[in-house]
Short mmCIF file of C-alpha atoms and ligand atoms in Angstrom, two decimals:
data_model
loop_
_atom_site.label_atom_id
_atom_site.label_comp_id
_atom_site.label_asym_id
_atom_site.label_seq_id
_atom_site.Cartn_x
_atom_site.Cartn_y
_atom_site.Cartn_z
CA MET R 1 28.17 16.55 -11.51
CA LYS R 2 28.03 18.16 -8.07
CA ASP R 3 28.77 21.78 -9.02
CA ASN R 4 25.85 23.91 -10.08
CA ARG R 5 25.81 24.23 -13.87
CA ILE R 6 22.70 26.40 -13.89
CA THR R 7 24.60 29.60 -14.51
CA GLU R 8 23.33 33.11 -15.32
CA ASN R 9 24.67 32.66 -18.83
CA LEU R 10 22.70 29.43 -19.32
CA ILE R 11 19.52 31.08 -18.03
CA LEU R 12 19.97 33.87 -20.59
CA GLN R 13 20.32 31.29 -23.36
CA LEU R 14 17.14 29.53 -22.19
CA GLN R 15 15.30 32.87 -22.21
CA GLU R 16 16.41 33.37 -25.79
CA VAL R 17 14.98 29.99 -26.76
CA VAL R 18 11.52 30.17 -25.12
CA GLY R 19 11.11 33.84 -24.15
CA SER R 20 11.66 35.18 -20.66
CA ASP R 21 8.00 34.70 -19.65
CA TYR R 22 8.56 30.97 -19.82
CA VAL R 23 11.72 30.69 -17.75
CA ILE R 24 11.18 30.53 -14.00
CA THR R 25 14.02 31.08 -11.55
CA GLY R 26 14.38 31.52 -7.79
CA LYS R 27 13.78 28.94 -5.07
CA GLU R 28 10.36 30.27 -4.11
CA ARG R 29 9.02 30.23 -7.65
CA THR R 30 10.52 26.88 -8.68
CA GLU R 31 9.59 24.91 -5.58
CA ALA R 32 6.18 23.97 -7.01
CA TYR R 33 8.02 22.03 -9.75
CA LEU R 34 10.12 19.68 -7.64
CA TYR R 35 8.06 16.71 -6.49
CA ASP R 36 5.61 14.14 -7.81
CA GLU R 37 3.07 11.99 -5.94
CA VAL R 38 5.51 9.81 -3.97
CA GLU R 39 4.79 9.82 -0.22
CA LYS R 40 6.84 12.44 1.60
CA THR R 41 8.48 9.84 3.86
CA TYR R 42 10.36 8.12 1.07
CA ARG R 43 10.51 10.55 -1.83
CA PRO R 44 13.95 11.62 -3.06
CA GLU R 45 15.12 14.97 -1.79
CA ALA R 46 14.98 17.65 -4.47
CA ALA R 47 17.88 19.94 -5.34
CA THR R 48 16.59 23.47 -5.12
CA ASP R 49 18.77 25.63 -7.39
CA CYS R 50 16.87 24.75 -10.52
CA VAL R 51 15.47 26.65 -13.46
CA VAL R 52 12.07 25.75 -14.95
CA VAL R 53 11.60 26.15 -18.70
CA LYS R 54 8.30 25.85 -20.55
CA PRO R 55 8.81 25.18 -24.26
CA ALA R 56 5.92 25.33 -26.73
CA SER R 57 7.40 23.30 -29.60
CA THR R 58 9.79 20.49 -30.44
CA GLU R 59 12.19 23.09 -31.87
CA GLU R 60 12.23 24.96 -28.54
CA VAL R 61 12.94 21.70 -26.71
CA SER R 62 15.81 21.16 -29.14
CA GLY R 63 17.13 24.66 -28.38
CA ILE R 64 16.97 24.01 -24.63
CA LEU R 65 18.85 20.72 -25.00
CA LYS R 66 21.55 22.28 -27.20
CA ALA R 67 22.18 24.85 -24.46
CA ALA R 68 22.12 22.14 -21.77
CA ASP R 69 24.51 19.95 -23.76
CA GLN R 70 26.98 22.79 -24.21
CA ALA R 71 26.97 23.54 -20.48
CA ALA R 72 26.75 19.83 -19.52
CA ALA R 73 23.78 20.90 -17.38
CA PRO R 74 21.37 18.24 -16.04
CA VAL R 75 17.86 18.11 -17.53
CA VAL R 76 14.74 16.67 -15.89
CA VAL R 77 11.41 16.54 -17.70
CA ARG R 78 8.27 17.23 -15.71
CA GLY R 79 5.04 15.95 -17.24
CA GLY R 80 1.85 15.73 -15.17
CA ALA R 81 3.96 14.96 -12.04
CA THR R 82 1.56 12.16 -11.13
CA GLY R 83 4.47 9.70 -11.08
CA LEU R 84 4.93 7.39 -8.12
CA ALA R 85 8.70 6.85 -8.34
CA GLY R 86 10.22 10.31 -7.89
CA GLY R 87 11.19 10.35 -11.59
CA CYS R 88 10.58 14.04 -12.24
CA THR R 89 12.25 15.22 -9.03
CA PRO R 90 15.64 16.82 -9.77
CA VAL R 91 18.20 15.39 -7.33
CA VAL R 92 20.95 17.69 -8.62
CA ASP R 93 20.47 21.32 -9.68
CA SER R 94 18.84 21.00 -13.09
CA ILE R 95 16.95 22.53 -15.96
CA ILE R 96 13.37 21.34 -15.42
CA ILE R 97 11.52 21.13 -18.73
CA SER R 98 7.84 21.45 -17.97
CA THR R 99 5.79 20.11 -20.89
CA GLU R 100 2.55 21.88 -19.94
CA ARG R 101 2.57 24.12 -23.07
CA LEU R 102 3.11 21.18 -25.42
CA ASN R 103 -0.59 20.53 -25.07
CA HIS R 104 -2.00 20.39 -28.59
CA ILE R 105 -4.08 17.60 -29.98
CA VAL R 106 -2.48 17.60 -33.41
CA GLU R 107 -4.80 15.15 -35.14
CA ILE R 108 -7.47 12.54 -34.57
CA ASP R 109 -7.05 10.40 -37.68
CA GLN R 110 -10.20 8.28 -37.88
CA GLU R 111 -9.15 6.41 -41.03
CA ASN R 112 -5.95 5.09 -39.51
CA MET R 113 -7.45 5.04 -35.99
CA VAL R 114 -4.57 7.00 -34.47
CA ALA R 115 -4.26 10.19 -32.45
CA VAL R 116 -1.24 12.45 -32.86
CA LEU R 117 -0.70 14.29 -29.59
CA GLU R 118 1.87 16.63 -28.14
CA ALA R 119 3.56 15.26 -25.04
CA GLY R 120 1.80 17.60 -22.60
CA VAL R 121 -1.74 16.54 -23.59
CA THR R 122 -3.24 15.01 -20.46
CA LEU R 123 -5.22 11.79 -20.40
CA MET R 124 -8.23 13.90 -19.42
CA ASP R 125 -7.72 16.16 -22.49
CA LEU R 126 -7.58 13.12 -24.75
CA LEU R 127 -10.67 11.47 -23.28
CA GLU R 128 -12.62 14.73 -23.55
CA GLU R 129 -11.54 15.15 -27.17
CA LEU R 130 -12.54 11.59 -28.09
CA GLU R 131 -16.02 12.23 -26.64
CA LYS R 132 -16.53 14.58 -29.60
CA TYR R 133 -16.09 11.70 -32.04
CA GLU R 134 -18.81 9.12 -32.38
CA GLY R 135 -17.64 5.84 -30.87
CA LEU R 136 -13.91 6.42 -30.25
CA SER R 137 -11.96 5.67 -27.08
CA PHE R 138 -8.53 5.12 -25.60
CA PRO R 139 -8.41 2.33 -23.06
CA VAL R 140 -5.18 2.65 -21.01
CA HIS R 141 -6.07 4.33 -17.74
CA PRO R 142 -3.58 4.88 -14.95
CA GLY R 143 -5.52 6.21 -11.97
CA ASP R 144 -4.81 9.94 -12.38
CA GLU R 145 -6.14 11.65 -15.53
CA GLY R 146 -3.68 14.51 -15.01
CA ALA R 147 -0.94 12.20 -16.36
CA GLN R 148 0.39 13.44 -19.70
CA MET R 149 0.96 11.47 -22.89
CA GLY R 150 4.76 11.96 -22.75
CA GLY R 151 4.88 10.85 -19.10
CA MET R 152 2.58 7.90 -19.75
CA ALA R 153 4.74 6.87 -22.71
CA VAL R 154 8.12 7.01 -20.99
CA THR R 155 6.81 5.32 -17.83
CA ASN R 156 4.99 2.73 -19.96
CA ALA R 157 1.94 3.31 -17.77
CA GLY R 158 -0.46 0.51 -17.02
CA GLY R 159 -3.51 0.62 -14.80
CA ALA R 160 -6.52 -1.57 -14.13
CA ARG R 161 -7.56 -2.02 -17.75
CA ALA R 162 -4.32 -3.72 -18.76
CA VAL R 163 -6.05 -7.10 -18.45
CA ARG R 164 -7.90 -6.45 -21.69
CA HIS R 165 -5.80 -3.78 -23.36
CA GLY R 166 -2.23 -4.11 -22.12
CA VAL R 167 0.02 -1.18 -21.21
CA MET R 168 1.12 1.95 -23.11
CA ARG R 169 3.82 0.03 -24.98
CA LYS R 170 1.12 -1.78 -26.91
CA HIS R 171 -0.52 1.39 -28.18
CA ILE R 172 2.28 3.72 -29.28
CA LEU R 173 3.20 3.56 -32.95
CA GLY R 174 5.55 6.50 -33.14
CA LEU R 175 7.28 9.28 -31.23
CA THR R 176 8.99 12.57 -31.83
CA ALA R 177 11.90 12.73 -29.43
CA VAL R 178 14.78 15.14 -28.87
CA LEU R 179 18.18 13.73 -28.03
CA PRO R 180 20.27 15.32 -25.25
CA ASN R 181 22.42 17.06 -27.93
CA GLY R 182 19.31 18.70 -29.42
CA GLU R 183 18.89 16.43 -32.46
CA ILE R 184 15.27 15.69 -33.34
CA LEU R 185 14.22 12.09 -34.05
CA GLU R 186 11.03 11.07 -35.84
CA LEU R 187 10.48 7.45 -34.82
CA GLY R 188 7.88 5.02 -36.19
CA GLY R 189 4.73 6.55 -37.64
CA LYS R 190 1.15 5.58 -38.35
CA LEU R 191 2.34 2.20 -39.58
CA ILE R 192 0.87 -0.99 -38.16
CA LYS R 193 3.75 -3.04 -39.55
CA ASN R 194 7.25 -1.61 -39.45
CA ASN R 195 10.23 -3.92 -39.21
CA ALA R 196 12.99 -1.57 -40.36
CA GLY R 197 15.89 -1.96 -37.95
CA TYR R 198 15.94 -1.70 -34.15
CA ASN R 199 12.71 -0.42 -32.68
CA LEU R 200 13.84 2.78 -30.98
CA THR R 201 10.25 3.82 -30.26
CA GLN R 202 9.90 0.81 -27.97
CA LEU R 203 13.30 1.52 -26.40
CA LEU R 204 12.17 4.98 -25.35
CA LEU R 205 8.96 3.61 -23.80
CA GLY R 206 9.79 2.94 -20.16
CA SER R 207 13.05 4.94 -20.35
CA GLU R 208 11.75 7.38 -17.70
CA GLY R 209 13.29 10.51 -19.18
CA THR R 210 16.86 9.12 -19.08
CA LEU R 211 17.47 8.95 -22.85
CA ALA R 212 15.55 11.71 -24.65
CA VAL R 213 12.69 14.19 -24.33
CA VAL R 214 9.49 13.00 -25.97
CA THR R 215 7.56 15.86 -27.57
CA ARG R 216 4.90 14.01 -29.58
CA VAL R 217 3.24 10.59 -29.56
CA ILE R 218 1.30 8.68 -32.20
CA LEU R 219 -1.24 6.61 -30.34
CA LYS R 220 -3.67 3.91 -31.45
CA ILE R 221 -7.31 4.68 -30.70
CA PHE R 222 -10.16 2.20 -30.53
CA PRO R 223 -13.86 1.80 -31.18
CA LYS R 224 -15.84 2.40 -28.01
CA GLU R 225 -17.44 -0.60 -26.33
CA LYS R 226 -21.02 0.21 -25.46
CA ALA R 227 -22.14 -2.43 -22.98
CA SER R 228 -20.61 -2.69 -19.53
CA ALA R 229 -21.23 -4.36 -16.18
CA THR R 230 -19.32 -4.95 -12.98
CA ILE R 231 -19.41 -8.17 -10.96
CA VAL R 232 -18.47 -8.45 -7.31
CA ALA R 233 -17.40 -12.05 -6.71
CA PRO R 234 -16.88 -12.84 -3.00
CA PHE R 235 -14.70 -15.83 -2.07
CA GLU R 236 -13.85 -17.29 1.30
CA LYS R 237 -10.18 -17.73 0.41
CA ILE R 238 -7.80 -15.69 -1.73
CA GLU R 239 -6.48 -18.94 -3.26
CA ASP R 240 -9.92 -19.68 -4.73
CA ALA R 241 -10.31 -16.11 -5.99
CA CYS R 242 -6.94 -16.37 -7.77
CA HIS R 243 -7.78 -19.72 -9.24
CA ALA R 244 -10.98 -18.21 -10.64
CA VAL R 245 -8.87 -15.44 -12.20
CA THR R 246 -6.62 -17.86 -14.09
CA ASP R 247 -9.69 -19.84 -15.21
CA ILE R 248 -11.32 -16.61 -16.48
CA LEU R 249 -8.18 -15.62 -18.39
CA ARG R 250 -8.15 -19.06 -20.05
CA SER R 251 -11.85 -18.95 -20.91
CA GLY R 252 -11.55 -16.46 -23.76
CA TYR R 253 -13.83 -13.96 -21.97
CA THR R 254 -11.35 -11.25 -21.13
CA PRO R 255 -12.59 -8.68 -18.61
CA LEU R 256 -11.55 -5.06 -18.89
CA ALA R 257 -10.20 -5.25 -15.34
CA VAL R 258 -10.04 -7.62 -12.39
CA GLU R 259 -9.29 -5.80 -9.15
CA TYR R 260 -8.69 -7.11 -5.65
CA MET R 261 -8.53 -5.22 -2.36
CA ASP R 262 -8.49 -6.51 1.20
CA LYS R 263 -12.10 -6.92 2.31
CA ARG R 264 -11.75 -4.30 5.02
CA LEU R 265 -10.70 -1.74 2.39
CA PHE R 266 -13.85 -2.34 0.34
CA VAL R 267 -16.07 -2.26 3.45
CA ASP R 268 -14.46 0.74 5.20
CA THR R 269 -13.97 2.82 2.04
CA ALA R 270 -17.65 2.34 1.18
CA LYS R 271 -18.53 3.44 4.73
CA MET R 272 -16.25 6.49 4.46
CA LEU R 273 -18.15 7.45 1.28
CA GLY R 274 -21.55 6.99 2.94
CA LEU R 275 -22.19 3.77 0.97
CA LYS R 276 -22.56 0.14 1.96
CA TRP R 277 -20.41 -2.67 0.59
CA GLN R 278 -23.07 -5.18 -0.42
CA ALA R 279 -20.96 -8.36 -0.41
CA GLU R 280 -21.36 -9.44 3.19
CA GLN R 281 -20.03 -12.98 2.85
CA GLY R 282 -16.44 -14.02 2.26
CA ASN R 283 -12.98 -12.60 2.86
CA ALA R 284 -11.63 -12.12 -0.65
CA ASP R 285 -13.72 -10.13 -3.13
CA LEU R 286 -12.93 -9.70 -6.81
CA LEU R 287 -14.23 -6.69 -8.70
CA ILE R 288 -14.59 -7.88 -12.29
CA ILE R 289 -15.29 -5.14 -14.84
CA LEU R 290 -16.66 -6.17 -18.21
CA SER R 291 -16.96 -4.13 -21.34
CA GLU R 292 -18.31 -5.49 -24.62
CA ARG R 293 -19.53 -4.29 -28.02
CA THR R 294 -23.13 -5.52 -27.58
CA GLU R 295 -25.57 -6.40 -24.78
CA GLN R 296 -25.62 -10.01 -26.00
CA GLN R 297 -21.82 -10.31 -25.77
CA LEU R 298 -21.98 -8.79 -22.31
CA TYR R 299 -24.68 -11.22 -21.23
CA ASP R 300 -22.62 -14.19 -22.48
CA ALA R 301 -19.50 -12.95 -20.71
CA VAL R 302 -21.33 -12.33 -17.41
CA ARG R 303 -22.85 -15.80 -17.53
CA ALA R 304 -19.55 -17.53 -18.32
CA ILE R 305 -17.61 -15.63 -15.64
CA ASN R 306 -20.31 -16.24 -13.04
CA GLU R 307 -20.09 -19.97 -13.76
CA ILE R 308 -16.30 -19.93 -13.40
CA CYS R 309 -16.52 -18.09 -10.08
CA GLU R 310 -19.15 -20.52 -8.76
CA LYS R 311 -17.03 -23.51 -9.80
CA ASN R 312 -14.19 -22.02 -7.76
CA GLY R 313 -16.36 -21.75 -4.66
CA ALA R 314 -17.57 -18.14 -4.84
CA TYR R 315 -20.55 -17.03 -2.77
CA PRO R 316 -23.39 -15.70 -4.96
CA CYS R 317 -21.97 -12.90 -7.12
CA LEU R 318 -23.45 -9.40 -7.16
CA TYR R 319 -23.97 -7.46 -10.40
CA ALA R 320 -24.00 -3.81 -11.21
CA GLY R 321 -25.41 -3.20 -14.67
CA LYS R 322 -26.79 0.30 -14.18
CA GLN R 323 -24.38 3.20 -14.61
CA LYS R 324 -24.92 4.60 -11.10
CA GLU R 325 -24.31 1.22 -9.42
CA GLU R 326 -21.16 0.66 -11.44
CA GLU R 327 -19.88 4.14 -10.68
CA GLU R 328 -20.36 3.54 -6.95
CA LEU R 329 -18.32 0.34 -7.05
CA LEU R 330 -15.52 2.01 -9.00
CA LEU R 331 -15.60 4.95 -6.61
CA VAL R 332 -15.02 2.60 -3.68
CA ARG R 333 -12.11 1.00 -5.56
CA SER R 334 -10.53 4.34 -6.46
CA GLN R 335 -11.00 6.13 -3.13
CA HIS R 336 -9.39 3.55 -0.83
CA TYR R 337 -6.22 5.66 -0.71
CA GLU R 338 -8.06 8.41 1.18
CA LEU R 339 -8.84 5.84 3.85
CA ILE R 340 -5.29 4.60 4.37
CA LYS R 341 -2.98 7.40 3.26
CA ASP R 342 -2.11 8.53 6.78
CA GLU R 343 -1.12 4.97 7.80
CA ILE R 344 1.45 4.45 5.06
CA CYS R 345 5.17 5.19 5.23
CA ASP R 346 6.25 3.19 2.16
CA SER R 347 4.37 1.52 -0.66
CA PHE R 348 5.16 -0.99 -3.36
CA ASP R 349 4.34 -1.98 -6.92
CA MET R 350 5.65 -5.53 -7.23
CA ALA R 351 4.41 -8.00 -9.85
CA VAL R 352 4.64 -11.78 -10.08
CA PRO R 353 3.40 -14.29 -12.66
CA VAL R 354 -0.35 -14.50 -12.26
CA SER R 355 -0.27 -18.15 -11.14
CA TYR R 356 1.79 -17.20 -8.04
CA VAL R 357 -0.25 -14.23 -6.95
CA SER R 358 -2.18 -15.85 -4.08
CA GLN R 359 0.99 -17.39 -2.61
CA PHE R 360 2.69 -14.02 -2.91
CA ILE R 361 -0.14 -12.14 -1.18
CA LEU R 362 -0.33 -14.75 1.60
CA GLY R 363 3.48 -14.60 1.95
CA LEU R 364 3.36 -10.80 2.35
CA LYS R 365 0.71 -11.13 5.07
CA GLU R 366 2.79 -13.73 6.93
CA LEU R 367 5.87 -11.58 6.64
CA VAL R 368 4.31 -8.45 8.13
CA ALA R 369 2.73 -10.56 10.90
CA GLU R 370 6.26 -11.60 11.95
CA TYR R 371 6.91 -7.90 12.61
CA GLY R 372 3.63 -7.47 14.49
CA THR R 373 2.28 -5.13 11.81
CA GLY R 374 -0.10 -5.26 8.83
CA THR R 375 -0.12 -4.34 5.16
CA ASN R 376 -2.89 -3.20 2.82
CA ILE R 377 -3.16 -5.23 -0.37
CA ILE R 378 -4.62 -3.66 -3.49
CA ALA R 379 -3.96 -5.60 -6.67
CA HIS R 380 -4.51 -5.51 -10.41
CA ILE R 381 -4.81 -9.19 -9.69
CA ALA R 382 -5.21 -10.58 -13.21
CA ASP R 383 -1.89 -8.90 -14.11
CA GLY R 384 -0.15 -10.29 -11.00
CA ASN R 385 0.51 -6.65 -10.02
CA VAL R 386 0.29 -6.17 -6.25
CA HIS R 387 0.37 -2.82 -4.45
CA ASN R 388 1.04 -3.13 -0.72
CA ASP R 389 2.65 -1.01 1.96
CA ILE R 390 4.60 -0.66 5.19
CA LEU R 391 2.65 1.05 7.95
CA PHE R 392 3.77 3.72 10.38
CA LEU R 393 3.98 2.68 14.03
CA PRO R 394 0.87 3.69 16.04
CA ASP R 395 2.73 6.83 17.23
CA GLY R 396 3.14 7.94 13.60
CA THR R 397 6.88 7.20 13.32
CA ILE R 398 8.67 5.10 10.74
CA PRO R 399 9.29 1.63 12.22
CA PRO R 400 12.95 0.73 12.84
CA TYR R 401 12.45 -2.48 10.84
CA ALA R 402 11.08 -0.70 7.72
CA ASP R 403 14.17 -1.19 5.58
CA GLU R 404 14.68 -4.81 6.60
CA LEU R 405 11.01 -5.59 5.97
CA LYS R 406 11.14 -3.91 2.56
CA HIS R 407 14.08 -6.09 1.52
CA LYS R 408 12.33 -9.22 2.75
CA MET R 409 9.26 -8.27 0.69
CA TYR R 410 11.45 -7.87 -2.39
CA ASP R 411 13.18 -11.21 -1.70
CA LEU R 412 9.76 -12.83 -1.49
CA CYS R 413 8.83 -11.24 -4.81
CA TYR R 414 12.06 -12.51 -6.46
CA SER R 415 11.38 -16.01 -5.07
CA PHE R 416 8.22 -16.00 -7.23
CA ASP R 417 10.14 -14.76 -10.32
CA GLY R 418 8.71 -11.30 -9.80
CA THR R 419 9.75 -7.72 -10.46
CA VAL R 420 10.05 -4.76 -8.07
CA THR R 421 7.88 -2.65 -10.32
CA GLY R 422 4.97 -3.73 -12.48
CA GLU R 423 3.96 -0.26 -13.58
CA HIS R 424 5.27 2.74 -11.59
CA GLY R 425 8.89 2.35 -12.70
CA ILE R 426 12.29 2.57 -11.05
CA GLY R 427 12.53 6.37 -10.96
CA LYS R 428 14.79 7.49 -8.13
CA ILE R 429 13.36 5.28 -5.40
CA ARG R 430 14.17 1.77 -6.67
CA VAL R 431 17.65 2.24 -8.13
CA GLU R 432 19.26 -0.20 -5.70
CA GLU R 433 16.54 -2.76 -6.46
CA LEU R 434 17.05 -2.52 -10.23
CA ALA R 435 20.71 -3.38 -9.71
CA GLN R 436 19.72 -6.31 -7.48
CA GLN R 437 17.05 -7.66 -9.78
CA LYS R 438 18.95 -7.53 -13.03
CA ASP R 439 21.74 -9.74 -14.19
CA PRO R 440 25.04 -7.76 -14.42
CA ALA R 441 25.20 -8.34 -18.18
CA GLU R 442 21.72 -6.89 -18.69
CA LEU R 443 22.48 -3.94 -16.45
CA ALA R 444 25.73 -3.27 -18.35
CA LEU R 445 23.81 -3.24 -21.64
CA MET R 446 21.30 -0.78 -20.19
CA LYS R 447 24.13 1.51 -19.07
CA GLY R 448 25.76 1.16 -22.50
CA ILE R 449 22.52 2.25 -24.19
CA LYS R 450 22.29 5.21 -21.82
CA ASP R 451 25.87 6.22 -22.79
CA VAL R 452 25.06 6.06 -26.51
CA PHE R 453 22.03 8.33 -26.17
CA ASP R 454 23.42 10.56 -23.45
CA PRO R 455 27.25 10.51 -23.38
CA LYS R 456 27.45 13.47 -20.98
CA GLY R 457 24.94 11.89 -18.57
CA ILE R 458 22.74 14.99 -18.43
CA MET R 459 19.33 13.32 -18.79
CA ASN R 460 17.53 12.78 -15.49
CA PRO R 461 20.55 12.03 -13.28
CA GLY R 462 19.83 9.57 -10.48
CA ALA R 463 16.95 7.86 -12.32
CA LEU R 464 17.42 4.12 -13.01
CA PHE R 465 21.14 4.25 -12.13
CA ASP R 466 23.17 5.73 -9.26
CA LEU R 467 24.43 9.27 -9.68
C1 FAD A 1 -3.78 8.36 -7.85
C2 FAD A 1 -2.75 7.77 -8.81
C3 FAD A 1 -2.99 6.54 -9.39
C4 FAD A 1 -2.08 6.00 -10.28
N1 FAD A 1 -2.34 4.79 -10.85
C5 FAD A 1 -1.47 4.27 -11.74
C6 FAD A 1 -1.74 3.03 -12.38
O1 FAD A 1 -2.76 2.39 -12.11
N2 FAD A 1 -0.86 2.57 -13.28
C7 FAD A 1 0.28 3.25 -13.61
O2 FAD A 1 1.06 2.79 -14.46
N3 FAD A 1 0.58 4.42 -13.00
C8 FAD A 1 -0.26 4.94 -12.09
N4 FAD A 1 0.03 6.13 -11.48
C9 FAD A 1 1.33 6.77 -11.76
C10 FAD A 1 1.36 7.83 -12.86
O3 FAD A 1 0.08 8.37 -13.13
C11 FAD A 1 1.96 7.28 -14.14
O4 FAD A 1 3.28 6.83 -13.91
C12 FAD A 1 1.99 8.31 -15.29
O5 FAD A 1 2.33 7.64 -16.47
C13 FAD A 1 2.96 9.46 -15.08
O6 FAD A 1 2.74 10.45 -16.06
P1 FAD A 1 3.12 11.99 -15.77
O7 FAD A 1 2.84 12.78 -16.99
O8 FAD A 1 2.47 12.45 -14.53
O9 FAD A 1 4.70 11.84 -15.57
P2 FAD A 1 5.66 12.56 -14.52
O10 FAD A 1 5.33 12.12 -13.14
O11 FAD A 1 5.70 14.00 -14.78
O12 FAD A 1 7.06 11.92 -14.96
C14 FAD A 1 7.32 10.55 -14.88
C15 FAD A 1 8.70 10.27 -15.49
O13 FAD A 1 8.67 10.50 -16.88
C16 FAD A 1 9.60 11.53 -17.27
N5 FAD A 1 8.91 12.31 -18.32
C17 FAD A 1 7.68 12.88 -18.24
N6 FAD A 1 7.35 13.43 -19.42
C18 FAD A 1 8.40 13.20 -20.26
C19 FAD A 1 8.65 13.50 -21.62
N7 FAD A 1 7.79 14.18 -22.37
N8 FAD A 1 9.84 13.11 -22.16
C20 FAD A 1 10.75 12.43 -21.43
N9 FAD A 1 10.57 12.13 -20.13
C21 FAD A 1 9.40 12.50 -19.56
C22 FAD A 1 9.89 12.29 -16.01
O14 FAD A 1 11.16 12.89 -16.06
C23 FAD A 1 9.80 11.18 -14.97
O15 FAD A 1 11.00 10.45 -14.95
C24 FAD A 1 -0.88 6.70 -10.57
C25 FAD A 1 -0.65 7.94 -9.98
C26 FAD A 1 -1.57 8.48 -9.11
C27 FAD A 1 -1.28 9.81 -8.48
#
């Protein structure tokens, strides 16, 4: 699919579908639609002869795909472009479907506790809307609230709160999706139980725009929990911190989130923000975020978790119960990237079973030490999901060993039965690793499914599989 299929004739057809105001052509005007949030040093290179189309309805998406199918022209969907795997970057000249106008909150159905949302509704839009309803919330929270519902669905987004609430897959009951030939599918619904045939809704979740365009999601919503607190539990050793985590998970008191960062990241990020990291003792701090229905439940959970941490050798834990104190702790956790972003030339999203996480983190530290370098560890630790990185050399260049080190990190991850991506997805930057990680039979089935949905191979070329 090397020749450019974005012809003048195709552009005219797209203008007929959405109106010429919503078709953008020309390299200068389309260049703002090419990349996501992957670091420049390892993002895929974008093809530049693309056309951007902004549909406002499922029917318009269908019209776009019919035209694309006829011309066998590649199609890449661009949601909030907060992705961290290069998924929405077109690597061949493509029609880029920007979902920004599919931004209507169709319904907040309080009886069934579901929200019906167009794909371009951002997480921020949803959270703002739910504020208007007494006591409703949606718990899944990947770090950037500019992420859209369609993007969050097809990347099966996670985030810190997965400890308590799981990932997107757990919360989506139905989808409207448009097949590459323009056919519209209504999948699932507001049903809690639905065992009729293969679950195609679940198949599309995590498909990263390679099978169909999602235009609408039906999402579970939840009663809001009113009592919250954050504990900082400092440990001398990461092994003890991790042991406390598995004990907490077994205790029946399930925190909203359990986050780990290297101590220096907590201390230096706080300093950068003009704050002070209060936990002076220890080398391995856990940030344990609790959220409960009532103050009494919160009190019980704090007490039980404190006891578990103490039993595992924690120094005295610190508590933030007031909103301002909690916000400061979460700010330190969320702003660490500002501290380290200029040091990083590659970063990772591996996950291992939670019982192996301390060995994995220690293994990563040993590995980078062999190369005379370091790595920053930031982990959704109770999910076994570890984000770490490869650092530039002091002169700002990419180290000659970067590729070798990356493969050794992945081998280490596999040795603990892990996966190359816990939440960010394969996109266009981990295609080789997907093929390495998966058994050939599983990979062949995946490719077979892709062929059934997308026989002409027009959906998001280069994502998940080689071009
Ligand atoms: C600061 C920061 C923190 C983050 N933290 C987390 C985190 O904790 N956990 C986590 O899981 N992620 C995290 N992310 C990554 C990102 O926010 C998620 O992957 C998010 O789900 C992407 O949504 P999006 O709308 O931005 O998708 P995009 O980046 O626009 O697209 C992602 C993929 O989905 C496809 N796509 C998008 N919309 C559709 C659609 N409607 N139909 C079909 N295909 C579509 C695209 O083609 C692409 O392949 C973080 C990102 C940032 C910048």
